[in-house]
XYZ file of C-alpha atoms in Angstrom:
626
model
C -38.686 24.916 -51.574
C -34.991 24.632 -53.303
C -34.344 21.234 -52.596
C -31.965 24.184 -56.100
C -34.469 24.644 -53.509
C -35.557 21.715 -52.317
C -33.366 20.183 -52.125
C -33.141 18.384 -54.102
C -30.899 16.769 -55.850
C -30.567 17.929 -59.597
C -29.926 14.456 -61.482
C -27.578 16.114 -64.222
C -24.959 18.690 -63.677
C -24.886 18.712 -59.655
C -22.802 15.591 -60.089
C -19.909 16.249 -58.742
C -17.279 13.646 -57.623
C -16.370 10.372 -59.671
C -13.154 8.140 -59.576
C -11.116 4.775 -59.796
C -8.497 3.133 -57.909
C -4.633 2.574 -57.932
C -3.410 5.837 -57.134
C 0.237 6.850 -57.345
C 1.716 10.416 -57.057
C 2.919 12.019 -60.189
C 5.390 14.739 -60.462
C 4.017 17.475 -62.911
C 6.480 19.873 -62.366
C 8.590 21.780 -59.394
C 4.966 22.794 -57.259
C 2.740 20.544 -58.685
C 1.887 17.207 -57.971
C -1.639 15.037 -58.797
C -2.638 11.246 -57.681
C -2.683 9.451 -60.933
C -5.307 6.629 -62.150
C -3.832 4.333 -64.072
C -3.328 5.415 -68.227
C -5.885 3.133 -70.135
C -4.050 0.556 -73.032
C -7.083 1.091 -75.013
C -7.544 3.591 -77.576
C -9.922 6.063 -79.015
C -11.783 4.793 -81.594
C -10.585 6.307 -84.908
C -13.813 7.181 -86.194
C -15.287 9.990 -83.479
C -16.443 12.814 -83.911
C -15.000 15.401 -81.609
C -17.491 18.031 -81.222
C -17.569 21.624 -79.392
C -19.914 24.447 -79.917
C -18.569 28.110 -79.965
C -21.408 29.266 -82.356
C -24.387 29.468 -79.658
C -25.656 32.997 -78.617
C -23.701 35.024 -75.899
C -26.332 35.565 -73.075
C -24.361 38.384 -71.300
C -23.817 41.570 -71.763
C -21.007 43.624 -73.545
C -21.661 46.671 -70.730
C -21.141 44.355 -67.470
C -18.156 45.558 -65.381
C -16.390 44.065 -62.612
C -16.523 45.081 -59.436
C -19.370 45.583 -56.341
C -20.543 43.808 -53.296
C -23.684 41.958 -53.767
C -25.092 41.565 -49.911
C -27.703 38.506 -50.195
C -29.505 36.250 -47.361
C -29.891 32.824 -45.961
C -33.090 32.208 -43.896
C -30.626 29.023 -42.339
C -27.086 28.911 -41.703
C -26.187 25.176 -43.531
C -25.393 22.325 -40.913
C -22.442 21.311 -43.180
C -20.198 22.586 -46.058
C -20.509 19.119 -47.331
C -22.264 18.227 -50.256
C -22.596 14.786 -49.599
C -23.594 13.133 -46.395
C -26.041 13.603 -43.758
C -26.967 16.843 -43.594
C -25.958 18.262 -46.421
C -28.645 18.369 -48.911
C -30.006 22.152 -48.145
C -30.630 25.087 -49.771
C -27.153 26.407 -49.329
C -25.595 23.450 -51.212
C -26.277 24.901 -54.326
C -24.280 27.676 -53.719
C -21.322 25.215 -53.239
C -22.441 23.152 -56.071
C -22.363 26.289 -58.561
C -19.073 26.921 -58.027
C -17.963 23.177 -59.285
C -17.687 22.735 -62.975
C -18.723 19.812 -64.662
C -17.684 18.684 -68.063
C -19.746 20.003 -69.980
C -22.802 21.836 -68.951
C -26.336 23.430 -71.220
C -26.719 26.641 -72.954
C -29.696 27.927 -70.858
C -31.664 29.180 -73.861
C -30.868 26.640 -76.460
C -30.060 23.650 -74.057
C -27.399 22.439 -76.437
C -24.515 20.945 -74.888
C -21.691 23.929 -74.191
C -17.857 23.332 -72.928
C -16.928 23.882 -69.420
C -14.255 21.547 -67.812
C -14.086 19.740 -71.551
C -13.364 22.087 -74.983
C -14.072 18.998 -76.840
C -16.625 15.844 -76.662
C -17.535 12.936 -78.694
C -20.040 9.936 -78.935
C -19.021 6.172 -79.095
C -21.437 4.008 -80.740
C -22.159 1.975 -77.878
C -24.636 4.975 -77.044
C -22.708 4.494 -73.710
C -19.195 6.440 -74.154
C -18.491 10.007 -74.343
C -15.331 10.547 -74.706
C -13.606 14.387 -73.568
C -10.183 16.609 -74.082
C -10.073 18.829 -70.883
C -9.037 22.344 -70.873
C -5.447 22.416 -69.720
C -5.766 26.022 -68.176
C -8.196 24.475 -65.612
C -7.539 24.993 -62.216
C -8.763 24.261 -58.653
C -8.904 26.601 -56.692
C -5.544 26.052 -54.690
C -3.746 26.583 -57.911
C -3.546 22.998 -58.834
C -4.185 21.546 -62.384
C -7.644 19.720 -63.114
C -6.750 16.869 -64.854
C -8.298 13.624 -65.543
C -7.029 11.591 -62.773
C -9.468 14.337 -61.197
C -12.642 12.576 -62.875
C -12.011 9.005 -62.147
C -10.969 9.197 -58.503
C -15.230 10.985 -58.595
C -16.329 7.427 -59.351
C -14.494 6.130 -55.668
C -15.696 8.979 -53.271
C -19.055 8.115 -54.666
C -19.278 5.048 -54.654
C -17.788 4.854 -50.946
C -19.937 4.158 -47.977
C -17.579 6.866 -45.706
C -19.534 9.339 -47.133
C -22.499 8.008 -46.202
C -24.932 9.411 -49.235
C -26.919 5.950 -50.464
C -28.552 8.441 -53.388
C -25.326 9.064 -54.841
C -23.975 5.391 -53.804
C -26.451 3.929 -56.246
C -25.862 6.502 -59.077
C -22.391 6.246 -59.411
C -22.869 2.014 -59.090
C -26.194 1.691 -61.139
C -25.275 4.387 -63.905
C -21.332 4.690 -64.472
C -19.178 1.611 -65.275
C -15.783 3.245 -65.003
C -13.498 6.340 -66.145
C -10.811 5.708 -68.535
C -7.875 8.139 -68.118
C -5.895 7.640 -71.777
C -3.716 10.973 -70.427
C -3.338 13.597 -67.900
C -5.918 15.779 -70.197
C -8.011 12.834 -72.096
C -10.634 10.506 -70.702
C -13.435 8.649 -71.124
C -16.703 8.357 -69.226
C -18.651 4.810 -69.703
C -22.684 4.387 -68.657
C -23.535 0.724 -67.240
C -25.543 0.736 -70.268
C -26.586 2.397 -73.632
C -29.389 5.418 -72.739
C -30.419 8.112 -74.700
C -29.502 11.584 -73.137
C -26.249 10.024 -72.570
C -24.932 13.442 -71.903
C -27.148 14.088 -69.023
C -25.675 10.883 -67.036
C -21.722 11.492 -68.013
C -21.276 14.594 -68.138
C -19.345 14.756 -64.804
C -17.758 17.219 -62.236
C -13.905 16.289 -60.734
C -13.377 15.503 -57.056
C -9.751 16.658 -56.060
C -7.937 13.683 -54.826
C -4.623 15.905 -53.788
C -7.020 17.877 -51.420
C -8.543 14.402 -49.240
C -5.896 13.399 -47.363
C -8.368 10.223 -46.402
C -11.233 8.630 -47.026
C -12.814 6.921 -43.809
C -15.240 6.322 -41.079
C -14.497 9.801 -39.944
C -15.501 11.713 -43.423
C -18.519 13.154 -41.858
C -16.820 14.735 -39.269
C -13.249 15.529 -40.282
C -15.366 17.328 -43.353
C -17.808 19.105 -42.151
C -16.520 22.792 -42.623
C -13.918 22.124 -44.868
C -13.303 24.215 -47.833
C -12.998 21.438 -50.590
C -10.900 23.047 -53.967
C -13.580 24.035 -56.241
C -12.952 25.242 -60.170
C -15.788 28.152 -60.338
C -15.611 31.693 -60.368
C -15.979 32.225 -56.344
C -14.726 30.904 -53.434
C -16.064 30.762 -49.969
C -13.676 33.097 -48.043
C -14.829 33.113 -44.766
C -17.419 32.174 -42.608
C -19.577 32.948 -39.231
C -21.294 29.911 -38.145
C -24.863 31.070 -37.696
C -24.144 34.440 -38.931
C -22.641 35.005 -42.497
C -21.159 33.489 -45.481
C -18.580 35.335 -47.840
C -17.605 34.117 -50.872
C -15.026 35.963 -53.263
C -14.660 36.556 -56.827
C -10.980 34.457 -57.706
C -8.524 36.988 -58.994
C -6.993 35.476 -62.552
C -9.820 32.867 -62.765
C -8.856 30.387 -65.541
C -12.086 30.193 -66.836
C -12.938 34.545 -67.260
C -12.315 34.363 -70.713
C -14.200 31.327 -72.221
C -16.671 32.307 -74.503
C -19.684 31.238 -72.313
C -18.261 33.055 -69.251
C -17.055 36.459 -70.698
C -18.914 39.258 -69.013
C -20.072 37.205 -66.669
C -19.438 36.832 -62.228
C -18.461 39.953 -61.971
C -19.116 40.957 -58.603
C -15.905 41.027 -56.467
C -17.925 39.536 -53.408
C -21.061 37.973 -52.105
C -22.413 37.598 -48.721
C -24.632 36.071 -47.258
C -26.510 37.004 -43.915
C -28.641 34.739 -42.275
C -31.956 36.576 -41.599
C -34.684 33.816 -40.712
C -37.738 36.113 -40.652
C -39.147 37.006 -44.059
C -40.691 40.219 -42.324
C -37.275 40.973 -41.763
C -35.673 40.262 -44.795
C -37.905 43.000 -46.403
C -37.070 45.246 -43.415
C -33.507 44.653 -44.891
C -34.058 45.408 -48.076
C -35.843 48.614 -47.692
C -33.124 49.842 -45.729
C -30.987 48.645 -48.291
C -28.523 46.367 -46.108
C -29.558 43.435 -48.631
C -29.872 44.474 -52.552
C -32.592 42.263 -54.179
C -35.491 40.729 -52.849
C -38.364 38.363 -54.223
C -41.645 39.722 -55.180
C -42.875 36.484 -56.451
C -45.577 36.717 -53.508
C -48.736 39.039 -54.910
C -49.071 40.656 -51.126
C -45.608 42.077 -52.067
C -45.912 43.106 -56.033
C -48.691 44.943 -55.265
C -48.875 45.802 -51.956
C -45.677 45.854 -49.929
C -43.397 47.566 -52.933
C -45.767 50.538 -52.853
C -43.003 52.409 -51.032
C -40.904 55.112 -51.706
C -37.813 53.542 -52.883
C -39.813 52.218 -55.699
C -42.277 55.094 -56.446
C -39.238 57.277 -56.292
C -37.243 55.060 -58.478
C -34.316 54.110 -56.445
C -35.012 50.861 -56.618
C -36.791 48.480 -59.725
C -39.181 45.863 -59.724
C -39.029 43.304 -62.660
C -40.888 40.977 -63.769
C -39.478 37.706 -66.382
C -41.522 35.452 -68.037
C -39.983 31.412 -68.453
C -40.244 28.648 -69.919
C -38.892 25.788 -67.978
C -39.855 22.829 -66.109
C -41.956 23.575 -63.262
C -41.312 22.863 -59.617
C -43.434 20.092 -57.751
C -45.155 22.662 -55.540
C -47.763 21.108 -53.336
C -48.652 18.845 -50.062
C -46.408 15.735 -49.831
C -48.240 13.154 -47.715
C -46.448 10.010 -45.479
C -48.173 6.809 -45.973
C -46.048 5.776 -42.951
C -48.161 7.316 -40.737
C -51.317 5.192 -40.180
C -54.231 7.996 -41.184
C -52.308 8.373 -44.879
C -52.311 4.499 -45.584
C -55.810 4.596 -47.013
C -55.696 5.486 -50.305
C -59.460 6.750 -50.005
C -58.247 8.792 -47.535
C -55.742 10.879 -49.720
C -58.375 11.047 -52.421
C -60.510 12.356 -49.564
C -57.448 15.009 -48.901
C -56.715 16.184 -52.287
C -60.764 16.855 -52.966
C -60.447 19.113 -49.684
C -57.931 21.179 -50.717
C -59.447 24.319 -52.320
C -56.035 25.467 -54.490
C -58.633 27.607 -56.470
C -59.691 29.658 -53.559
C -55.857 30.399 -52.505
C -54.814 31.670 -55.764
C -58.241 33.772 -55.829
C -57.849 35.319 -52.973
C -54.221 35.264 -51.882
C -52.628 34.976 -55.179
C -54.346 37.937 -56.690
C -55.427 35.191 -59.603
C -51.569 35.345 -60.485
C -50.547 31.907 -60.447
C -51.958 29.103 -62.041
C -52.910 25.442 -60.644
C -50.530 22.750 -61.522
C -51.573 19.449 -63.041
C -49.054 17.740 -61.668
C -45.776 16.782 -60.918
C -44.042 16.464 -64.074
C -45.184 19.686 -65.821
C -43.166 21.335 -68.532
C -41.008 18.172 -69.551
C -42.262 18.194 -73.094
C -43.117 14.886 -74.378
C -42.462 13.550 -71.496
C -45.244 15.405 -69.560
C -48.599 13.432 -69.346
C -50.432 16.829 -70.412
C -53.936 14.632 -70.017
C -53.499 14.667 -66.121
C -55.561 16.606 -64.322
C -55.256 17.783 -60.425
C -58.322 16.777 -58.271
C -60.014 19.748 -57.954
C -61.910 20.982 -54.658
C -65.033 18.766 -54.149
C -66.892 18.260 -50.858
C -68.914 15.250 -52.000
C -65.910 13.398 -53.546
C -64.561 14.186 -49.901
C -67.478 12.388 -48.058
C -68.165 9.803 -50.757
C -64.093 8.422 -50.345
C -64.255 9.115 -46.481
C -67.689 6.905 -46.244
C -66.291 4.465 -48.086
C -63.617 3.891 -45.922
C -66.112 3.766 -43.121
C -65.876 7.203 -42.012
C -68.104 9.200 -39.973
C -68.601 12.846 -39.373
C -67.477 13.693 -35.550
C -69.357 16.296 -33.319
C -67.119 19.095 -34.033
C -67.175 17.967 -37.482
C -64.002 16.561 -38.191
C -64.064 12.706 -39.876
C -63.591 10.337 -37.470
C -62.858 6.252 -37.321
C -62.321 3.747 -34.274
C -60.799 7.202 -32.094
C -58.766 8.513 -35.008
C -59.513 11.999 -36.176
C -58.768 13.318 -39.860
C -56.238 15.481 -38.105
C -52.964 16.145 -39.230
C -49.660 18.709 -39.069
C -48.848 20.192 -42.156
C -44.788 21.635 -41.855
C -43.411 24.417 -43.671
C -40.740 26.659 -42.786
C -41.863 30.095 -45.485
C -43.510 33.228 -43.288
C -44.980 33.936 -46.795
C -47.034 30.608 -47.303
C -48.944 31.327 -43.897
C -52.080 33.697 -45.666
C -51.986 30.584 -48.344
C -52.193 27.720 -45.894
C -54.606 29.577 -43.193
C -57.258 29.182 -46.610
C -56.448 26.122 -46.960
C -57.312 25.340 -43.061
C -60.303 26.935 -43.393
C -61.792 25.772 -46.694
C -59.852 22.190 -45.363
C -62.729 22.117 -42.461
C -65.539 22.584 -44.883
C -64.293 18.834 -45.678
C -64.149 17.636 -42.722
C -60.243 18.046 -42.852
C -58.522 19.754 -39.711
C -55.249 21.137 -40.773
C -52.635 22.045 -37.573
C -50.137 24.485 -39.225
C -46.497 23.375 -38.150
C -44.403 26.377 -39.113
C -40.541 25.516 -38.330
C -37.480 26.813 -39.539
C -35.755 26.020 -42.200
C -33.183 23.546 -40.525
C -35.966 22.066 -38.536
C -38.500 21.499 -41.057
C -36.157 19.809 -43.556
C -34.859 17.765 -40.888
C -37.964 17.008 -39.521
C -39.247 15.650 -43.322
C -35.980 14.191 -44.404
C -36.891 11.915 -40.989
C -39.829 11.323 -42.193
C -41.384 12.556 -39.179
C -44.385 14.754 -40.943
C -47.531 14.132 -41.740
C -47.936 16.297 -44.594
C -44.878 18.643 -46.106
C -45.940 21.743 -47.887
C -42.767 21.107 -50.072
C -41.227 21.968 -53.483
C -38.472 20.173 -55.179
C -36.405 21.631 -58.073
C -36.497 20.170 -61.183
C -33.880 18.158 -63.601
C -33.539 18.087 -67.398
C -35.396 14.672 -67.964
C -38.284 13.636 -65.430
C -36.238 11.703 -62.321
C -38.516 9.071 -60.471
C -36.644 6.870 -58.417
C -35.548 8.897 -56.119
C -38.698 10.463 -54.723
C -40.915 7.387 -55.608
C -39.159 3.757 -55.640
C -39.025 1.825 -52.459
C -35.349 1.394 -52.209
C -35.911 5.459 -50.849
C -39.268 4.238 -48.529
C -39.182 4.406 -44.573
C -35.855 5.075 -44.183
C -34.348 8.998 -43.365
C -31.859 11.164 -45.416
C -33.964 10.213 -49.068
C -36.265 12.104 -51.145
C -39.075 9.604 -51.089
C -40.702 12.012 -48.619
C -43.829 10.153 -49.223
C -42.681 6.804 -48.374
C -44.500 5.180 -51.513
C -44.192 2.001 -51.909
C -45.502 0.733 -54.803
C -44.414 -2.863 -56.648
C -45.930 -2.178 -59.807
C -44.871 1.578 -59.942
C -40.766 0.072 -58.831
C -41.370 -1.930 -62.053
C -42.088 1.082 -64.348
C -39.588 3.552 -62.719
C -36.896 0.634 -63.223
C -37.808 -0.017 -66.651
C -37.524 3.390 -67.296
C -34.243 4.064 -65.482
C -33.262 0.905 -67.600
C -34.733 2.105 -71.145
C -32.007 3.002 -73.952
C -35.162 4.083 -76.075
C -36.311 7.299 -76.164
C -39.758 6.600 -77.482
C -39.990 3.835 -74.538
C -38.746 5.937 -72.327
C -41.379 8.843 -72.730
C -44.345 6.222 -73.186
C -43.314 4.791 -69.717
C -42.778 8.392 -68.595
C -46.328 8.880 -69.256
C -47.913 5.821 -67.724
C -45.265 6.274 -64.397
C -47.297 9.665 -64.034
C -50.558 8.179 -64.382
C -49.626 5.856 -61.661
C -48.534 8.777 -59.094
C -51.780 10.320 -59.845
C -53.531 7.170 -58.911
C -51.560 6.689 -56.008
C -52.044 10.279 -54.502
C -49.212 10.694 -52.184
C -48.489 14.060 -53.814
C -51.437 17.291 -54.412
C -50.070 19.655 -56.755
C -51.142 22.973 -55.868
C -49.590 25.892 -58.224
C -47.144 27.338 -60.415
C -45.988 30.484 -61.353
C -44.853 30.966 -65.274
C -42.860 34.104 -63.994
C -39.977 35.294 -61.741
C -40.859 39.139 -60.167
C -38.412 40.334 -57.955
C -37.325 43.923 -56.410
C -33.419 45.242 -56.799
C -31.773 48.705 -55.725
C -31.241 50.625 -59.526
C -27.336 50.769 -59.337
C -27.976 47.191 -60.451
C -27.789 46.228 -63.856
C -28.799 43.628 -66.131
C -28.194 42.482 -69.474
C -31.230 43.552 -71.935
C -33.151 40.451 -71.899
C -32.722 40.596 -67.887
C -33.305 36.419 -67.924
C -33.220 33.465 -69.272
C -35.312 30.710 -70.713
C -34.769 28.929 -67.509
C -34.724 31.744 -65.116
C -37.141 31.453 -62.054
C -37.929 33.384 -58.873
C -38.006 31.327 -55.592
C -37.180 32.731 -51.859
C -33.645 32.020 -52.996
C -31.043 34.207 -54.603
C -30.260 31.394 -57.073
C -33.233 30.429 -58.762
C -33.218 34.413 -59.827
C -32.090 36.837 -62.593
C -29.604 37.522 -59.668
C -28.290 33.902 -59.302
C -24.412 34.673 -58.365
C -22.726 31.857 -59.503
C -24.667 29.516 -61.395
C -22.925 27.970 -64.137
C -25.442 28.341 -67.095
C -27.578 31.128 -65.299
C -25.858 33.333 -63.028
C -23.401 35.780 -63.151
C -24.674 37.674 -65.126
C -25.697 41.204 -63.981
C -23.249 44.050 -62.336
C -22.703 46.681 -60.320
C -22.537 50.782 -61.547
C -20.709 52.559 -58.862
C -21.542 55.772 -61.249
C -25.152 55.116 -60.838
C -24.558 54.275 -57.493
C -23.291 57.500 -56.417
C -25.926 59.390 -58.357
C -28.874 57.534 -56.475
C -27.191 58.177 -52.975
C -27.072 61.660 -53.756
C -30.294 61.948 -54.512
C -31.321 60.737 -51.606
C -29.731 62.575 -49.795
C -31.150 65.164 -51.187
C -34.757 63.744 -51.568
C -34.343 64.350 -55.389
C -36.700 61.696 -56.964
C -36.574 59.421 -60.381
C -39.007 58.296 -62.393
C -40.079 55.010 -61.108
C -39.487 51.812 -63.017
C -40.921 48.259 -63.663
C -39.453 45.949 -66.167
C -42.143 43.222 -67.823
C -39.944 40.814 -70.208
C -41.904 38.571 -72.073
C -38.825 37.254 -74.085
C -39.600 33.768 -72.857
C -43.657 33.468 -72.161
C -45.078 30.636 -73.087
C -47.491 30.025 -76.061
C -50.764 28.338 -73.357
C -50.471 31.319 -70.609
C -52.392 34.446 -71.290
């Protein structure tokens, strides 16, 4: 799920509003006016280091041209344009989120730090102060200057309670100490406390103070479907509630140039078409009303894309290897409910859940398990964690010893409760895998009742915490984040990410030790431990990951000739692609060739065919997968 997917709320660069108090209006010239912080006595220290970095490769390509409409889905129209608040942490957000610039952002292949808002950063020796010179040419998107009055009124609207987001509440309270304006184009961002990755934590988006007219009870509503300034490349345009998004390419963008961005967002338009059936979607695309689709899924790489607009070459299927951190993929279960506050019991559940058998026989042998739910975070993955692996005695030696007993029909039963429980999911393409997991689930004495929602409905139905068990993904951040899907402060309460409701002392302990460490080597030893303790605790059952992105496009597409990134990946959704629109240090980066375009449409016409084609880039594979 993109939580990207998933919803989830990326720890680093989706940070996007930060501020201060003691506004006054400022007259910049004839048009333009800002709401000014108030200019800092202190100074600079002498004895910084301003940095930058135009010396990192160019991952675009020299032959992109502008121009093209690239027609995308939604499986959900979004309940809010909000990115903040109840509501508004779905898919779609990330979309919104793209198209706001933070101060600095990562080169996706090297991951060193690369401008965006800021040309120019430096490190205090507190290990707690960056300090950054904007880029003066910076504009939102109503033609008004981003300046640094921009960053420190972020640190208010987050810290507010009108916009009623506790997650981001605590972040900007518990992380970020203040913003120090010194001018209209210089400022300062201060942690609560020395931390290594310092970058990761200050490294800010603006909030445009001109734009909120008020900040109050009424947020929530008065906001809802506003269109809030943004600084990125598009901008939503317009808008059919239920029905379509459009977002357009901003003529005379200030940021086209930069060397990070050149040849790069060059579509003139993007729209997005909610289509909630995946059946459909792929109707869609054959018929070419939609112009990529994911092929992630082995029933469609193999199967379902032996068609003629592939065989005849009219469209492409690719396939991109990656080397990232890997999404938490797997059942999510809810100690609130009464059956799931056994711990022998989720032992009992993870031991029933044959993940070998699904990726044998749906997943063509494709995929490959995952460990767990930290994987690919370097030394701060616990690489000696192992998932419980598919084990009918472990199943009725846990069950037993929780006093347990095998029912007539054969489901485990105790003082009239059954092992029964809903598993929610909202994918058509996660049925086949589920249905073997039901069936090899009942070996076990397991009986799985397949809740499949939509979208909307199954994320508000687990952000409620009304599941039992959420087949659920959450997207990933640079550095392993804990407390947000694991620490109490997020149990039995809705609108968090501590899905699971766990509820751990000694595991608040480590996470806040962690979230508290300034030492790197402390930091990844308690990294390690904290993982041990999830697996020991068993509210999550990792279940696979996929080292690749595969995914279909019509061939008047183009992409650069390594057609991904290090950090590419394929999910149901557009951005976590080699198609991702918008994305600051992904996306962007193919085109359309209205040449090639008219060639293919003549042919046919004219049944002419082409020789078919299928891209395999193993630029980025990693060293372990065969």
């Amino acid at each position: 799920m993109k939580n990207k997917y998933y919803i989830l709320i990326l720890l680093i660069f989706i940070m996007i509003f930060f501020g201060c108090d003691k506004k006054k209006v400022n007259k910049l010239n004839k048009s333009e006016y800002i709401f000014e912080a108030p200019i800092s006595t202190e100074k600079i220290p002498d004895d910084v280091v301003w940095l930058t970095n135009d010396t990192d490769p160019i991952f675009s390509s020299p032959d992109a041209k502008k121009g093209g409409i690239l027609r995308g889905y939604i499986i959900n129209f979004p309940n809010t344009f909000r990115t903040v608040g109840p509501d508004s942490n779905n898919s779609f957000r990330s979309y919104i989120l793209d198209n706001q610039l933070s101060l600095i952002n990562l080169h996706p292949n090297t991951e060193n730090i690369i401008p965006e808002l800021a040309t120019h950063w430096a490190f205090d020796k507190d290990k707690k102060t960056m300090y950054f010179k904007l880029n003066k040419s910076a504009k939102w998107s109503d033609g008004m200057p981003v300046t640094a009055h921009d960053f420190a009124y972020t640190l208010e609207f987050m810290r507010s309670k009108h916009i009623v987001a506790p997650w981001y509440n605590d972040f900007y309270t518990e992380y970020i100490d203040k913003v120090i304006v010194y001018d209209d184009y210089t400022l300062a961002v201060k942690a609560t406390r020395a931390m290594p990755d310092l970058h990761f934590f200050v490294g800010i988006s603006p909030t445009p103070r001109h734009y909120y007219s008020k900040l109050d009870e009424n947020f929530v509503k008065d906001y809802n479907w506003k269109i809030v300034p943004n600084t990125g490349p598009y901008n939503i345009t317009k808008f059919k509630k239920g029905e379509s998004v459009v977002f357009e390419r901003k003529k005379n963008w200030w940021g086209e140039n930069l060397r990070y961005n050149k040849n790069r967002f060059n579509v003139d338009k993007v729209i997005f078409t909610v289509i909630k059936d995946t059946n459909m979607i792929w109707e869609y695309f054959k018929k070419g009303k939609i112009d990529v689709f994911p092929l992630y899924d082995p029933e469609y790489w193999y199967k379902k894309s032996d068609i003629p607009i592939f065989q005849d070459g009219y469209a492409v299927k690719l396939c991109f290897f990656n080397d990232t951190r890997r999404s938490p993929q797997g059942f999510y279960l809810n100690q609130d409910k009464d059956i799931f506050k056994d711990q022998n019991v989720r032992y009992a559940f993870a031991y029933g859940m044959n993940v070998k058998k699904v990726i044998e026989k749906i997943l063509r042998n494709d995929y490959y398990r995952l460990e767990h739910a930290y994987v690919g975070y370097g030394k701060y993955s616990n690489n000696k964690i192992k998932a419980r692996r598919y084990d009918l005695d472990k199943v009725e030696y846990y069950m037993k010893k929780s006093g347990w007993k095998r029912g007539d029909d054969g489901i485990w039963v105790k003082n009239g409760l059954r092992f029964s429980v809903e598993v929610s999911y909202s994918l058509d393409s996660h049925t086949s895998r589920l249905v073997v997991f039901k069936e090899e689930a009942l070996k076990a004495g397991i009986e799985l009742k397949l809740d499949k929602l939509d979208g909307a409905a199954n994320y508000k139905k687990v952000m409620e915490k009304k599941h039992d068990v959420a087949y659920w993904g959450w997207s990933t951040n640079e550095r392993p984040s804990y407390w947000q899907v694991y620490h109490s402060d997020n149990a039995h309460k809705s609108q968090t990410n501590n899905i699971t409701n766990t509820d751990d002392p000694e595991l608040d302990k480590l996470i806040n030790k962690y979230r508290n460490s300034i030492s790197e080597k402390e930091r990844i030893e308690l990294s390690l431990i904290i993982q041990e303790k999830l697996h020991e605790i068993c509210a999550y059952v990792p279940t696979f990951m996929m080292p690749f992105g595969r995914q279909g496009y019509w061939r008047w597409w183009r992409l650069p000739e390594i057609p991904a990134t290090k950090n590419s990946e394929t999910s149901f959704y557009l951005d976590d692609s080699a198609f991702d629109p918008f994305g600051a240090n992904l996306g962007g980066r193919f085109w359309f060739d209205e040449k090639l375009y008219k060639d293919i449409i003549k042919k046919m016409k004219n049944g002419i065919k082409m020789d078919p084609v299928t891209i395999i880039d193993k630029t980025y594979k990693m060293d372990n997968i065969k």
